[in-house]
């Protein structure tokens, strides 16, 4: 739109007004060079625009920041802004939250209520409820800049990755920024992981677990990968670490180095640190404060070889203190107070669930196999064996008419350590077909002849 040129007197007043909010045209402020309308629009328009934001309790400094983000913001009619603000108010968004939205995405109040309704209606149709939508647009008002058509293209791309609508809704609620990237940008990130040797299925799983990986640049990904290679992580292990702990990609190399320095400070050699990270990459994702807190707790157990325990099970540094203490309490209640040093000989025990692993395994050995209480204590590593596999083997033997208590110690040991249910079932079926009676000894001797 062309305006009547300002007189010299009007121009001087304009410059004075702009200087009051921090813009100095005489210094060739980039906002002036980019939007010369600031020096040509009628004084009333500019004055009304600035006055409108001052009435919203924006400071002059904040108004200046708004103009730097979106120079046209003070050139539009305040009537348009007020309609948009009224629309947001009717959604239950208070004035403080609306001001935050304006600061984050100034152009959001330049849309008509109908345009805003189209965008918000899109998210309602996609399954977000009012509270979720309200929270999302307050957190990231930039999302309202895009038309429903543009938003749908991004959602279609996520669907092509095999992510269903339910999961996409969850992703949008947690990381609405993902809809600010176009399909080409999203594809570049996926292509990067593919070029690094990750299978598409694994990439999909990673995105589902941590959608924020689609918000970071491939250049940043490469920086992190280069760092991991530098400290001695094997290439084939890096893919697995990133897949399991994509949060690592959100750090920079300096942050990761601090965590490596923490491990070095404990006394681990440069050769041992890759082993620790390859076993549990999440050690690079925790804050130094969290790692220090866990270390102090572990140091209270004077009798244990701390470095050896951590090297054998780095998850001691990443499991919560409550989790570790609850496992130790289980062993104290099951055996006796002071059993902790014995437990720490098998630190991987502290990774297992009490209800799903430790207690059922203990019951299996004492009640099913008839192991004495003391024998389990002497070999706590028994509790780390696959309970599901052992139970399947025992059920196969029971269904064939055998009493599990009749198993010899060597046979029990084989059940515990190596026998595969499928192989055991094949041997029993083969012996059944012979039509002859057979003993446990024949079952196990045939098992190791055939397999």
Tab-separated table of C-alpha atoms in Angstrom:
chain	number	residue	atom	x	y	z
A	1	UNK	CA	0.000	0.000	0.000
A	2	UNK	CA	1.338	3.465	-0.910
A	3	UNK	CA	1.084	6.260	1.615
A	4	UNK	CA	1.421	9.994	1.248
A	5	UNK	CA	5.066	10.936	1.973
A	6	UNK	CA	5.685	12.294	5.474
A	7	UNK	CA	6.611	15.929	5.891
A	8	UNK	CA	9.979	16.706	7.474
A	9	UNK	CA	8.240	17.561	10.741
A	10	UNK	CA	6.255	14.284	10.678
A	11	UNK	CA	9.430	12.356	9.843
A	12	UNK	CA	11.237	13.833	12.841
A	13	UNK	CA	8.317	12.879	15.107
A	14	UNK	CA	8.370	9.377	13.601
A	15	UNK	CA	12.085	8.964	14.269
A	16	UNK	CA	11.573	10.164	17.835
A	17	UNK	CA	8.723	7.656	18.340
A	18	UNK	CA	10.816	4.790	16.956
A	19	UNK	CA	13.783	5.757	19.129
A	20	UNK	CA	11.543	5.522	22.200
A	21	UNK	CA	11.088	1.811	21.573
A	22	UNK	CA	14.743	1.201	20.707
A	23	UNK	CA	14.815	1.565	16.909
A	24	UNK	CA	17.247	4.156	15.578
A	25	UNK	CA	16.664	4.793	11.852
A	26	UNK	CA	19.746	7.032	11.739
A	27	UNK	CA	21.901	3.943	12.461
A	28	UNK	CA	20.285	2.035	9.595
A	29	UNK	CA	18.525	-0.453	11.867
A	30	UNK	CA	17.904	-3.646	9.884
A	31	UNK	CA	14.158	-3.393	10.573
A	32	UNK	CA	14.051	-0.066	8.760
A	33	UNK	CA	15.974	-1.352	5.740
A	34	UNK	CA	13.814	-4.470	5.566
A	35	UNK	CA	10.484	-2.722	6.165
A	36	UNK	CA	10.758	0.923	5.143
A	37	UNK	CA	7.009	1.204	5.797
A	38	UNK	CA	7.997	2.031	9.370
A	39	UNK	CA	9.050	5.435	8.010
A	40	UNK	CA	6.162	5.859	5.557
A	41	UNK	CA	3.027	4.527	7.260
A	42	UNK	CA	0.808	7.306	8.642
A	43	UNK	CA	1.698	8.334	12.185
A	44	UNK	CA	-1.722	7.364	13.500
A	45	UNK	CA	-1.301	3.747	12.298
A	46	UNK	CA	2.097	3.350	13.925
A	47	UNK	CA	1.098	5.236	17.045
A	48	UNK	CA	-2.068	3.149	17.434
A	49	UNK	CA	-0.081	-0.074	16.931
A	50	UNK	CA	2.490	0.798	19.586
A	51	UNK	CA	-0.202	2.122	21.922
A	52	UNK	CA	-2.124	-1.159	21.550
A	53	UNK	CA	0.842	-3.208	22.765
A	54	UNK	CA	1.578	-0.782	25.572
A	55	UNK	CA	-2.026	-1.241	26.744
A	56	UNK	CA	-1.377	-4.990	26.766
A	57	UNK	CA	1.373	-4.131	29.286
A	58	UNK	CA	4.237	-4.863	26.941
A	59	UNK	CA	7.360	-2.888	27.759
A	60	UNK	CA	8.946	-0.746	25.059
A	61	UNK	CA	11.841	-3.196	25.045
A	62	UNK	CA	9.425	-6.073	24.331
A	63	UNK	CA	7.702	-4.096	21.566
A	64	UNK	CA	11.119	-3.574	19.990
A	65	UNK	CA	11.727	-7.348	20.104
A	66	UNK	CA	8.325	-7.931	18.487
A	67	UNK	CA	9.203	-5.575	15.649
A	68	UNK	CA	12.546	-7.328	15.163
A	69	UNK	CA	10.680	-10.641	14.863
A	70	UNK	CA	7.809	-9.377	12.745
A	71	UNK	CA	8.163	-5.754	11.660
A	72	UNK	CA	4.663	-5.510	10.226
A	73	UNK	CA	3.155	-6.189	13.641
A	74	UNK	CA	2.806	-2.475	14.450
A	75	UNK	CA	1.527	-1.623	10.980
A	76	UNK	CA	-1.706	-3.618	11.129
A	77	UNK	CA	-4.944	-2.345	12.563
A	78	UNK	CA	-5.306	-2.960	16.327
A	79	UNK	CA	-8.930	-3.916	15.587
A	80	UNK	CA	-7.685	-7.086	13.852
A	81	UNK	CA	-5.449	-7.866	16.812
A	82	UNK	CA	-8.256	-7.377	19.283
A	83	UNK	CA	-10.517	-9.831	17.447
A	84	UNK	CA	-7.784	-12.468	17.568
A	85	UNK	CA	-7.126	-11.800	21.254
A	86	UNK	CA	-10.853	-12.074	22.004
A	87	UNK	CA	-10.888	-15.398	20.164
A	88	UNK	CA	-8.056	-16.764	22.319
A	89	UNK	CA	-9.755	-15.444	25.456
A	90	UNK	CA	-12.897	-17.381	24.535
A	91	UNK	CA	-10.740	-20.524	24.396
A	92	UNK	CA	-9.915	-19.974	28.065
A	93	UNK	CA	-6.428	-18.565	27.533
A	94	UNK	CA	-5.678	-15.772	30.000
A	95	UNK	CA	-4.037	-12.442	29.135
A	96	UNK	CA	-0.617	-13.448	30.471
A	97	UNK	CA	-0.617	-16.579	28.299
A	98	UNK	CA	-1.831	-14.611	25.259
A	99	UNK	CA	1.032	-12.143	25.717
A	100	UNK	CA	3.470	-15.071	25.787
A	101	UNK	CA	1.962	-16.400	22.555
A	102	UNK	CA	2.362	-12.992	20.906
A	103	UNK	CA	6.020	-12.752	21.968
A	104	UNK	CA	6.732	-16.282	20.689
A	105	UNK	CA	4.866	-15.843	17.389
A	106	UNK	CA	3.822	-12.206	16.800
A	107	UNK	CA	2.031	-12.956	13.526
A	108	UNK	CA	-0.449	-15.235	15.297
A	109	UNK	CA	-2.662	-12.270	16.226
A	110	UNK	CA	-2.736	-10.964	12.665
A	111	UNK	CA	-4.982	-13.874	11.589
A	112	UNK	CA	-8.738	-13.484	11.497
A	113	UNK	CA	-10.838	-15.520	13.962
A	114	UNK	CA	-12.026	-17.651	11.014
A	115	UNK	CA	-8.449	-18.500	9.983
A	116	UNK	CA	-7.619	-19.373	13.595
A	117	UNK	CA	-10.768	-21.493	13.880
A	118	UNK	CA	-9.763	-23.460	10.760
A	119	UNK	CA	-6.390	-24.265	12.311
A	120	UNK	CA	-7.754	-25.133	15.733
A	121	UNK	CA	-10.605	-27.131	14.194
A	122	UNK	CA	-7.986	-29.209	12.380
A	123	UNK	CA	-6.498	-30.342	15.694
A	124	UNK	CA	-9.933	-30.999	17.197
A	125	UNK	CA	-10.747	-33.191	14.198
A	126	UNK	CA	-7.450	-35.005	14.686
A	127	UNK	CA	-8.527	-36.033	18.167
A	128	UNK	CA	-6.957	-33.523	20.545
A	129	UNK	CA	-9.241	-32.400	23.340
A	130	UNK	CA	-9.696	-28.789	24.434
A	131	UNK	CA	-7.205	-28.893	27.301
A	132	UNK	CA	-4.532	-30.611	25.194
A	133	UNK	CA	-4.990	-28.107	22.389
A	134	UNK	CA	-4.939	-25.140	24.749
A	135	UNK	CA	-1.730	-26.379	26.355
A	136	UNK	CA	-0.147	-27.016	22.951
A	137	UNK	CA	-0.799	-23.580	21.454
A	138	UNK	CA	0.364	-21.812	24.615
A	139	UNK	CA	3.541	-23.880	24.570
A	140	UNK	CA	4.123	-23.408	20.845
A	141	UNK	CA	1.931	-20.766	19.239
A	142	UNK	CA	3.968	-21.002	16.000
A	143	UNK	CA	1.885	-24.065	15.185
A	144	UNK	CA	-1.035	-21.759	14.310
A	145	UNK	CA	0.942	-20.070	11.546
A	146	UNK	CA	0.504	-23.069	9.231
A	147	UNK	CA	-2.650	-23.813	7.273
A	148	UNK	CA	-4.543	-27.097	7.819
A	149	UNK	CA	-3.331	-28.219	4.379
A	150	UNK	CA	0.331	-27.717	5.341
A	151	UNK	CA	-0.194	-29.443	8.690
A	152	UNK	CA	-1.880	-32.416	7.004
A	153	UNK	CA	1.137	-32.914	4.714
A	154	UNK	CA	3.417	-33.241	7.734
A	155	UNK	CA	1.050	-35.690	9.417
A	156	UNK	CA	0.820	-37.723	6.201
A	157	UNK	CA	4.604	-37.986	6.206
A	158	UNK	CA	4.643	-39.327	9.777
A	159	UNK	CA	1.950	-41.831	8.760
A	160	UNK	CA	4.180	-43.035	5.903
A	161	UNK	CA	6.814	-43.840	8.515
A	162	UNK	CA	4.321	-46.309	9.957
A	163	UNK	CA	3.316	-44.171	12.928
A	164	UNK	CA	-0.407	-44.523	13.616
A	165	UNK	CA	-2.687	-41.566	14.382
A	166	UNK	CA	-2.840	-42.368	18.094
A	167	UNK	CA	0.943	-42.165	18.366
A	168	UNK	CA	1.060	-39.073	16.146
A	169	UNK	CA	-1.369	-37.376	18.553
A	170	UNK	CA	0.982	-38.225	21.418
A	171	UNK	CA	3.957	-36.885	19.455
A	172	UNK	CA	2.136	-33.642	18.632
A	173	UNK	CA	1.154	-33.150	22.275
A	174	UNK	CA	4.727	-33.707	23.482
A	175	UNK	CA	6.651	-32.122	20.601
A	176	UNK	CA	4.374	-29.870	18.516
A	177	UNK	CA	7.544	-28.385	16.967
A	178	UNK	CA	7.657	-31.447	14.734
A	179	UNK	CA	4.849	-29.920	12.646
A	180	UNK	CA	6.969	-26.825	12.026
A	181	UNK	CA	9.382	-28.829	9.849
A	182	UNK	CA	8.412	-29.517	6.246
A	183	UNK	CA	8.507	-32.983	4.706
A	184	UNK	CA	11.900	-32.428	3.050
A	185	UNK	CA	13.517	-31.528	6.376
A	186	UNK	CA	11.960	-34.546	8.079
A	187	UNK	CA	13.090	-36.827	5.248
A	188	UNK	CA	16.690	-35.581	5.507
A	189	UNK	CA	16.807	-36.697	9.131
A	190	UNK	CA	15.403	-40.130	8.286
A	191	UNK	CA	17.858	-40.450	5.368
A	192	UNK	CA	20.734	-39.652	7.703
A	193	UNK	CA	19.864	-42.536	10.018
A	194	UNK	CA	19.420	-44.855	7.030
A	195	UNK	CA	22.841	-43.880	5.668
A	196	UNK	CA	24.299	-44.722	9.056
A	197	UNK	CA	23.056	-48.280	8.711
A	198	UNK	CA	19.861	-48.166	10.759
A	199	UNK	CA	16.935	-50.207	9.475
A	200	UNK	CA	13.712	-48.342	8.732
A	201	UNK	CA	11.859	-50.358	11.396
A	202	UNK	CA	14.401	-49.290	14.014
A	203	UNK	CA	14.215	-45.672	12.858
A	204	UNK	CA	10.430	-45.763	13.283
A	205	UNK	CA	10.753	-47.190	16.794
A	206	UNK	CA	13.293	-44.536	17.706
A	207	UNK	CA	11.036	-41.733	16.454
A	208	UNK	CA	8.111	-43.163	18.427
A	209	UNK	CA	10.233	-43.230	21.595
A	210	UNK	CA	11.775	-39.802	21.070
A	211	UNK	CA	10.144	-37.735	18.295
A	212	UNK	CA	12.507	-34.847	19.062
A	213	UNK	CA	15.170	-36.590	16.912
A	214	UNK	CA	13.256	-35.224	13.916
A	215	UNK	CA	13.822	-31.685	15.179
A	216	UNK	CA	17.629	-31.786	15.135
A	217	UNK	CA	19.886	-31.250	12.151
A	218	UNK	CA	21.891	-34.065	10.498
A	219	UNK	CA	24.977	-31.887	10.970
A	220	UNK	CA	24.486	-32.026	14.730
A	221	UNK	CA	23.895	-35.788	14.543
A	222	UNK	CA	27.224	-36.192	12.750
A	223	UNK	CA	29.038	-34.148	15.403
A	224	UNK	CA	27.799	-36.505	18.126
A	225	UNK	CA	28.654	-39.612	16.095
A	226	UNK	CA	32.162	-38.286	15.410
A	227	UNK	CA	32.607	-37.721	19.131
A	228	UNK	CA	31.494	-41.263	20.020
A	229	UNK	CA	33.933	-42.681	17.460
A	230	UNK	CA	36.678	-40.466	18.880
A	231	UNK	CA	36.306	-41.922	22.399
A	232	UNK	CA	36.491	-45.464	21.055
A	233	UNK	CA	32.886	-46.597	20.507
A	234	UNK	CA	32.678	-49.130	17.679
A	235	UNK	CA	30.669	-48.073	14.615
A	236	UNK	CA	28.293	-51.025	14.836
A	237	UNK	CA	27.627	-50.186	18.504
A	238	UNK	CA	26.884	-46.506	17.836
A	239	UNK	CA	23.777	-47.373	15.819
A	240	UNK	CA	22.435	-49.473	18.711
A	241	UNK	CA	23.246	-46.788	21.302
A	242	UNK	CA	21.454	-44.082	19.296
A	243	UNK	CA	18.486	-46.343	18.641
A	244	UNK	CA	18.101	-47.168	22.340
A	245	UNK	CA	19.063	-43.753	23.729
A	246	UNK	CA	18.194	-41.126	21.077
A	247	UNK	CA	18.349	-38.453	23.796
A	248	UNK	CA	22.139	-38.514	23.299
A	249	UNK	CA	21.598	-36.673	20.001
A	250	UNK	CA	20.229	-33.703	21.938
A	251	UNK	CA	23.592	-33.042	23.617
A	252	UNK	CA	26.707	-31.405	22.229
A	253	UNK	CA	30.186	-32.927	22.388
A	254	UNK	CA	31.198	-30.688	25.319
A	255	UNK	CA	28.295	-31.955	27.435
A	256	UNK	CA	29.133	-35.566	26.602
A	257	UNK	CA	32.801	-34.944	27.414
A	258	UNK	CA	31.835	-33.825	30.929
A	259	UNK	CA	30.162	-37.180	31.517
A	260	UNK	CA	33.171	-39.032	30.125
A	261	UNK	CA	35.407	-36.948	32.409
A	262	UNK	CA	33.200	-38.032	35.320
A	263	UNK	CA	33.862	-41.692	34.487
A	264	UNK	CA	37.574	-41.016	34.018
A	265	UNK	CA	37.623	-39.311	37.409
A	266	UNK	CA	36.294	-42.504	39.001
A	267	UNK	CA	39.408	-44.312	37.814
A	268	UNK	CA	38.219	-45.977	34.608
A	269	UNK	CA	40.768	-46.209	31.801
A	270	UNK	CA	40.185	-44.893	28.275
A	271	UNK	CA	39.748	-48.530	27.175
A	272	UNK	CA	37.081	-49.254	29.811
A	273	UNK	CA	34.918	-46.192	29.127
A	274	UNK	CA	33.705	-47.417	25.681
A	275	UNK	CA	32.750	-50.736	27.320
A	276	UNK	CA	30.624	-48.900	29.898
A	277	UNK	CA	28.890	-46.724	27.289
A	278	UNK	CA	28.289	-49.639	24.910
A	279	UNK	CA	26.618	-51.551	27.750
A	280	UNK	CA	24.471	-48.635	28.945
A	281	UNK	CA	24.509	-45.546	26.727
A	282	UNK	CA	22.075	-43.778	29.047
A	283	UNK	CA	25.046	-42.966	31.306
A	284	UNK	CA	25.683	-40.109	28.832
A	285	UNK	CA	22.113	-38.827	29.163
A	286	UNK	CA	21.984	-38.205	32.925
A	287	UNK	CA	23.030	-34.953	34.557
A	288	UNK	CA	26.310	-34.904	36.451
A	289	UNK	CA	24.338	-34.163	39.621
A	290	UNK	CA	22.297	-37.355	39.192
A	291	UNK	CA	25.408	-39.439	38.543
A	292	UNK	CA	27.159	-37.939	41.582
A	293	UNK	CA	24.130	-38.666	43.757
A	294	UNK	CA	24.090	-42.332	42.746
A	295	UNK	CA	27.855	-42.591	43.217
A	296	UNK	CA	27.650	-41.235	46.778
A	297	UNK	CA	24.974	-43.815	47.559
A	298	UNK	CA	27.079	-46.689	46.208
A	299	UNK	CA	30.092	-45.491	48.201
A	300	UNK	CA	28.174	-46.165	51.422
A	301	UNK	CA	28.775	-49.889	50.806
A	302	UNK	CA	32.387	-50.016	51.966
A	303	UNK	CA	32.917	-53.740	51.325
A	304	UNK	CA	32.247	-53.670	47.582
A	305	UNK	CA	34.714	-53.146	44.734
A	306	UNK	CA	32.904	-50.148	43.282
A	307	UNK	CA	34.799	-49.834	39.987
A	308	UNK	CA	34.450	-53.542	39.248
A	309	UNK	CA	30.701	-53.432	39.998
A	310	UNK	CA	30.124	-50.418	37.734
A	311	UNK	CA	32.230	-51.915	34.938
A	312	UNK	CA	30.215	-55.136	35.145
A	313	UNK	CA	26.912	-53.281	35.443
A	314	UNK	CA	27.044	-49.558	34.452
A	315	UNK	CA	23.299	-49.348	35.139
A	316	UNK	CA	24.214	-48.954	38.812
A	317	UNK	CA	24.871	-45.323	37.858
A	318	UNK	CA	21.577	-44.898	36.000
A	319	UNK	CA	19.075	-46.894	38.069
A	320	UNK	CA	17.166	-44.720	40.520
A	321	UNK	CA	18.253	-44.818	44.152
A	322	UNK	CA	14.757	-45.994	45.110
A	323	UNK	CA	14.975	-48.878	42.641
A	324	UNK	CA	18.411	-50.016	43.842
A	325	UNK	CA	17.408	-49.774	47.504
A	326	UNK	CA	14.175	-51.715	46.949
A	327	UNK	CA	16.146	-54.598	45.331
A	328	UNK	CA	18.603	-54.664	48.231
A	329	UNK	CA	15.678	-54.661	50.684
A	330	UNK	CA	14.270	-57.711	48.873
A	331	UNK	CA	17.516	-59.634	49.393
A	332	UNK	CA	17.747	-58.527	53.033
A	333	UNK	CA	14.173	-59.706	53.698
A	334	UNK	CA	14.734	-62.963	51.766
A	335	UNK	CA	18.112	-63.814	53.306
A	336	UNK	CA	19.566	-61.662	56.085
A	337	UNK	CA	20.696	-58.143	56.951
A	338	UNK	CA	24.208	-57.537	55.660
A	339	UNK	CA	23.753	-59.584	52.480
A	340	UNK	CA	24.557	-56.559	50.274
A	341	UNK	CA	28.234	-57.461	49.569
A	342	UNK	CA	27.098	-60.857	48.221
A	343	UNK	CA	24.461	-59.184	46.026
A	344	UNK	CA	27.055	-56.786	44.601
A	345	UNK	CA	29.095	-59.769	43.396
A	346	UNK	CA	26.308	-60.117	40.805
A	347	UNK	CA	25.428	-56.434	40.199
A	348	UNK	CA	23.166	-57.256	37.239
A	349	UNK	CA	20.670	-58.573	39.799
A	350	UNK	CA	19.938	-54.937	40.621
A	351	UNK	CA	18.594	-54.365	37.090
A	352	UNK	CA	15.861	-56.974	37.483
A	353	UNK	CA	12.282	-56.382	38.575
A	354	UNK	CA	11.353	-57.770	41.994
A	355	UNK	CA	7.834	-58.822	41.009
A	356	UNK	CA	8.601	-60.021	37.478
A	357	UNK	CA	12.043	-61.595	37.942
A	358	UNK	CA	13.659	-61.844	41.372
A	359	UNK	CA	10.761	-63.143	43.485
A	360	UNK	CA	9.357	-65.581	40.851
A	361	UNK	CA	12.891	-66.889	40.140
A	362	UNK	CA	13.597	-67.428	43.837
A	363	UNK	CA	10.265	-69.267	44.227
A	364	UNK	CA	11.022	-71.365	41.136
A	365	UNK	CA	14.350	-72.602	42.496
A	366	UNK	CA	13.171	-73.236	46.064
A	367	UNK	CA	9.645	-74.541	45.408
A	368	UNK	CA	9.814	-76.007	41.895
A	369	UNK	CA	13.352	-77.400	41.718
A	370	UNK	CA	13.654	-77.930	45.473
A	371	UNK	CA	16.845	-75.941	45.938
A	372	UNK	CA	17.668	-75.232	49.605
A	373	UNK	CA	17.534	-71.581	50.658
A	374	UNK	CA	21.306	-71.548	51.360
A	375	UNK	CA	22.152	-72.958	47.947
A	376	UNK	CA	20.395	-70.104	46.190
A	377	UNK	CA	22.279	-67.662	48.428
A	378	UNK	CA	25.611	-69.281	47.529
A	379	UNK	CA	24.864	-68.775	43.837
A	380	UNK	CA	22.680	-65.704	43.403
A	381	UNK	CA	23.548	-65.627	39.696
A	382	UNK	CA	20.850	-68.317	39.342
A	383	UNK	CA	18.293	-65.514	39.637
A	384	UNK	CA	19.608	-63.905	36.440
A	385	UNK	CA	18.782	-66.978	34.304
A	386	UNK	CA	15.795	-66.869	31.970
A	387	UNK	CA	12.827	-67.814	34.120
A	388	UNK	CA	10.509	-68.145	31.128
A	389	UNK	CA	12.811	-70.647	29.379
A	390	UNK	CA	13.297	-72.734	32.534
A	391	UNK	CA	9.556	-72.830	33.270
A	392	UNK	CA	8.776	-73.902	29.709
A	393	UNK	CA	11.267	-76.788	29.995
A	394	UNK	CA	9.800	-77.900	33.331
A	395	UNK	CA	6.239	-77.746	31.991
A	396	UNK	CA	7.229	-79.925	29.011
A	397	UNK	CA	8.716	-82.512	31.390
A	398	UNK	CA	5.653	-82.362	33.681
A	399	UNK	CA	3.282	-82.841	30.749
A	400	UNK	CA	5.313	-85.924	29.815
A	401	UNK	CA	4.688	-87.388	33.262
A	402	UNK	CA	8.008	-86.601	34.939
A	403	UNK	CA	8.425	-85.259	38.475
A	404	UNK	CA	10.700	-82.232	38.406
A	405	UNK	CA	12.055	-83.123	41.841
A	406	UNK	CA	13.465	-86.344	40.282
A	407	UNK	CA	15.878	-84.355	38.120
A	408	UNK	CA	19.515	-84.962	39.041
A	409	UNK	CA	21.741	-82.007	39.906
A	410	UNK	CA	23.491	-82.135	36.468
A	411	UNK	CA	20.086	-82.303	34.742
A	412	UNK	CA	18.800	-79.356	36.752
A	413	UNK	CA	21.953	-77.454	35.856
A	414	UNK	CA	21.318	-78.113	32.158
A	415	UNK	CA	17.723	-76.912	32.496
A	416	UNK	CA	19.003	-73.761	34.191
A	417	UNK	CA	21.860	-72.967	31.849
A	418	UNK	CA	21.257	-74.201	28.331
A	419	UNK	CA	18.302	-76.433	27.398
A	420	UNK	CA	16.008	-74.915	24.785
A	421	UNK	CA	12.284	-75.744	25.169
A	422	UNK	CA	11.880	-76.441	21.445
A	423	UNK	CA	14.736	-78.952	21.411
A	424	UNK	CA	13.417	-80.661	24.549
A	425	UNK	CA	9.952	-80.937	23.014
A	426	UNK	CA	11.355	-82.459	19.794
A	427	UNK	CA	13.267	-85.145	21.707
A	428	UNK	CA	10.249	-86.093	23.822
A	429	UNK	CA	8.039	-86.297	20.722
A	430	UNK	CA	10.646	-88.518	19.066
A	431	UNK	CA	10.828	-90.811	22.116
A	432	UNK	CA	7.024	-90.944	22.300
A	433	UNK	CA	6.869	-92.121	18.682
A	434	UNK	CA	9.138	-95.062	19.536
A	435	UNK	CA	6.344	-96.445	21.749
A	436	UNK	CA	8.812	-97.456	24.457
A	437	UNK	CA	9.033	-96.199	27.999
A	438	UNK	CA	11.912	-93.821	28.579
A	439	UNK	CA	13.600	-92.178	31.544
A	440	UNK	CA	14.834	-88.661	32.285
A	441	UNK	CA	18.343	-89.930	31.630
A	442	UNK	CA	17.379	-90.969	28.094
A	443	UNK	CA	15.718	-87.609	27.465
A	444	UNK	CA	18.860	-85.689	28.393
A	445	UNK	CA	21.309	-88.051	26.683
A	446	UNK	CA	19.299	-87.845	23.436
A	447	UNK	CA	19.077	-84.085	23.822
A	448	UNK	CA	22.817	-83.631	23.601
A	449	UNK	CA	23.317	-86.307	20.928
A	450	UNK	CA	20.845	-84.609	18.586
A	451	UNK	CA	21.642	-80.977	19.323
